[in-house]
Amino acid sequence: MKTIDEVQQEIVDEFGVFDDWLDKYSFIIEEGNALKPLDDKYKTPENLIEGCQSRVWLQTTYRDGRLYFQADSDAVIVKGLLALVLRVFNGRTPDEIINADLHFMEEIGLTKHLSPTRANGLLAVIKQIRFYAIAYKAKEESTQSAS
């Protein structure tokens, strides 16, 4: 499995092919279209991310010491952004997620081209992913110390 930094560099390289933001947005939309739709049973208030302008759901599974995420949104650009973030974080250990330096968004210029509300929503998703990582790490440590 590639490291978080390797996946981020891959994303940066993919965006480097495009000269303008119209093409980059088209690529983001394609990434979102390729994201497996979230089953309706996971589109619950508990999985809804607060702070997003559009509706965003994030479902988490913890298996064999790693976190797996599924996400969906009712907005096509947001769904594409989710796909990029999930590429970086899916299948990682809690420590990898907690300690990750997420820099690809800055490197591809995404932070400059998102509306403030969309940027805040994306940060809310990342914050929630990190929160899950911290929670599962704490749960794992308490289970280990109890045995």
Short mmCIF file of C-alpha atoms in Angstrom, two decimals:
data_model
loop_
_atom_site.label_atom_id
_atom_site.label_comp_id
_atom_site.label_asym_id
_atom_site.label_seq_id
_atom_site.Cartn_x
_atom_site.Cartn_y
_atom_site.Cartn_z
CA MET A 1 0.00 0.00 0.00
CA LYS A 2 1.25 3.47 -0.88
CA THR A 3 1.98 5.92 1.92
CA ILE A 4 -0.27 8.91 2.52
CA ASP A 5 2.40 11.17 1.03
CA GLU A 6 2.70 8.98 -2.07
CA VAL A 7 -1.07 9.09 -2.63
CA GLN A 8 -1.06 12.86 -2.20
CA GLN A 9 1.79 13.20 -4.70
CA GLU A 10 -0.16 11.03 -7.13
CA ILE A 11 -3.12 13.42 -6.85
CA VAL A 12 -0.85 16.45 -7.31
CA ASP A 13 0.65 14.84 -10.43
CA GLU A 14 -2.82 14.07 -11.83
CA PHE A 15 -3.87 17.70 -11.39
CA GLY A 16 -0.60 18.90 -12.93
CA VAL A 17 -1.79 17.65 -16.31
CA PHE A 18 -4.52 20.29 -16.47
CA ASP A 19 -3.85 23.89 -17.45
CA ASP A 20 -7.03 25.55 -16.22
CA TRP A 21 -9.53 25.18 -13.43
CA LEU A 22 -12.40 24.22 -15.71
CA ASP A 23 -10.50 21.03 -16.58
CA LYS A 24 -9.58 20.49 -12.93
CA TYR A 25 -13.22 20.81 -11.88
CA SER A 26 -14.19 18.32 -14.60
CA PHE A 27 -11.62 15.91 -13.18
CA ILE A 28 -12.99 16.41 -9.65
CA ILE A 29 -16.50 15.65 -10.93
CA GLU A 30 -15.21 12.49 -12.67
CA GLU A 31 -13.60 11.37 -9.39
CA GLY A 32 -16.95 11.88 -7.65
CA ASN A 33 -18.81 9.94 -10.34
CA ALA A 34 -16.40 7.04 -9.82
CA LEU A 35 -17.05 7.03 -6.06
CA LYS A 36 -19.21 4.09 -5.07
CA PRO A 37 -22.62 5.42 -3.97
CA LEU A 38 -23.31 5.19 -0.26
CA ASP A 39 -26.09 2.78 0.58
CA ASP A 40 -29.22 4.65 1.71
CA LYS A 41 -29.15 2.80 5.05
CA TYR A 42 -26.02 4.86 5.93
CA LYS A 43 -27.58 8.19 4.95
CA THR A 44 -28.65 8.83 8.51
CA PRO A 45 -28.51 11.93 10.72
CA GLU A 46 -25.67 10.27 12.68
CA ASN A 47 -23.53 10.07 9.52
CA LEU A 48 -24.39 13.58 8.31
CA ILE A 49 -21.45 15.98 8.61
CA GLU A 50 -22.19 19.27 10.35
CA GLY A 51 -20.71 22.37 8.76
CA CYS A 52 -21.23 21.43 5.14
CA GLN A 53 -23.36 23.58 2.85
CA SER A 54 -24.51 20.53 0.91
CA ARG A 55 -25.47 17.27 2.54
CA VAL A 56 -22.48 15.01 3.18
CA TRP A 57 -22.58 11.59 4.79
CA LEU A 58 -19.54 9.76 6.13
CA GLN A 59 -19.73 6.13 7.18
CA THR A 60 -16.80 4.50 8.95
CA THR A 61 -15.77 0.89 9.46
CA TYR A 62 -12.89 -0.20 11.69
CA ARG A 63 -11.39 -3.54 10.73
CA ASP A 64 -8.03 -5.15 11.50
CA GLY A 65 -6.64 -1.95 12.98
CA ARG A 66 -7.55 0.16 9.94
CA LEU A 67 -10.28 2.66 9.13
CA TYR A 68 -12.38 2.40 5.99
CA PHE A 69 -14.64 5.20 4.87
CA GLN A 70 -17.57 5.54 2.53
CA ALA A 71 -18.99 8.94 1.75
CA ASP A 72 -21.57 10.60 -0.41
CA SER A 73 -22.95 14.04 -1.13
CA ASP A 74 -25.85 15.53 -3.01
CA ALA A 75 -23.44 17.97 -4.72
CA VAL A 76 -21.22 16.74 -7.58
CA ILE A 77 -18.15 18.87 -6.79
CA VAL A 78 -18.31 17.93 -3.11
CA LYS A 79 -18.61 14.26 -4.01
CA GLY A 80 -15.44 14.60 -6.09
CA LEU A 81 -13.63 16.28 -3.21
CA LEU A 82 -14.74 13.44 -0.94
CA ALA A 83 -13.33 10.94 -3.41
CA LEU A 84 -9.93 12.65 -3.24
CA VAL A 85 -9.89 12.76 0.56
CA LEU A 86 -10.95 9.11 0.79
CA ARG A 87 -8.14 8.12 -1.59
CA VAL A 88 -5.72 9.55 0.96
CA PHE A 89 -7.29 8.18 4.16
CA ASN A 90 -9.01 4.88 3.27
CA GLY A 91 -7.43 1.76 4.77
CA ARG A 92 -5.12 3.68 7.10
CA THR A 93 -4.36 3.11 10.75
CA PRO A 94 -5.63 5.66 13.24
CA ASP A 95 -2.04 6.84 13.84
CA GLU A 96 -1.45 7.39 10.12
CA ILE A 97 -4.60 9.53 9.90
CA ILE A 98 -3.88 11.48 13.08
CA ASN A 99 -0.29 12.24 12.06
CA ALA A 100 -0.93 12.91 8.36
CA ASP A 101 0.22 16.20 6.91
CA LEU A 102 -2.54 16.86 4.41
CA HIS A 103 -0.90 19.09 1.81
CA PHE A 104 -2.30 18.05 -1.59
CA MET A 105 -5.18 20.53 -1.47
CA GLU A 106 -2.79 23.46 -1.09
CA GLU A 107 -0.39 22.10 -3.73
CA ILE A 108 -3.07 21.74 -6.40
CA GLY A 109 -4.49 25.18 -5.59
CA LEU A 110 -7.78 23.81 -4.33
CA THR A 111 -7.86 26.01 -1.24
CA LYS A 112 -7.76 29.14 -3.44
CA HIS A 113 -10.50 27.97 -5.80
CA LEU A 114 -13.13 26.71 -3.36
CA SER A 115 -15.81 28.98 -1.99
CA PRO A 116 -15.39 29.61 1.77
CA THR A 117 -18.46 27.51 2.57
CA ARG A 118 -17.24 24.60 0.45
CA ALA A 119 -13.74 24.85 1.97
CA ASN A 120 -15.24 24.84 5.47
CA GLY A 121 -17.31 21.79 4.57
CA LEU A 122 -14.26 19.94 3.32
CA LEU A 123 -12.39 20.82 6.52
CA ALA A 124 -15.37 19.52 8.53
CA VAL A 125 -15.11 16.17 6.72
CA ILE A 126 -11.36 15.94 7.38
CA LYS A 127 -11.93 16.91 11.02
CA GLN A 128 -14.55 14.16 11.35
CA ILE A 129 -12.20 11.57 9.80
CA ARG A 130 -9.49 12.57 12.29
CA PHE A 131 -12.03 12.44 15.12
CA TYR A 132 -12.92 8.86 14.16
CA ALA A 133 -9.21 7.98 14.09
CA ILE A 134 -8.70 9.41 17.59
CA ALA A 135 -11.81 7.64 18.90
CA TYR A 136 -10.86 4.26 17.45
CA LYS A 137 -7.29 4.62 18.70
CA ALA A 138 -8.53 5.38 22.22
CA LYS A 139 -10.94 2.44 22.06
CA GLU A 140 -8.16 0.12 20.88
CA GLU A 141 -5.80 1.30 23.63
CA SER A 142 -8.44 0.85 26.33
CA THR A 143 -9.21 -2.65 25.05
CA GLN A 144 -5.51 -3.56 25.11
CA SER A 145 -4.98 -2.20 28.61
CA ALA A 146 -8.05 -4.07 29.88
CA SER A 147 -6.69 -7.42 28.70
#
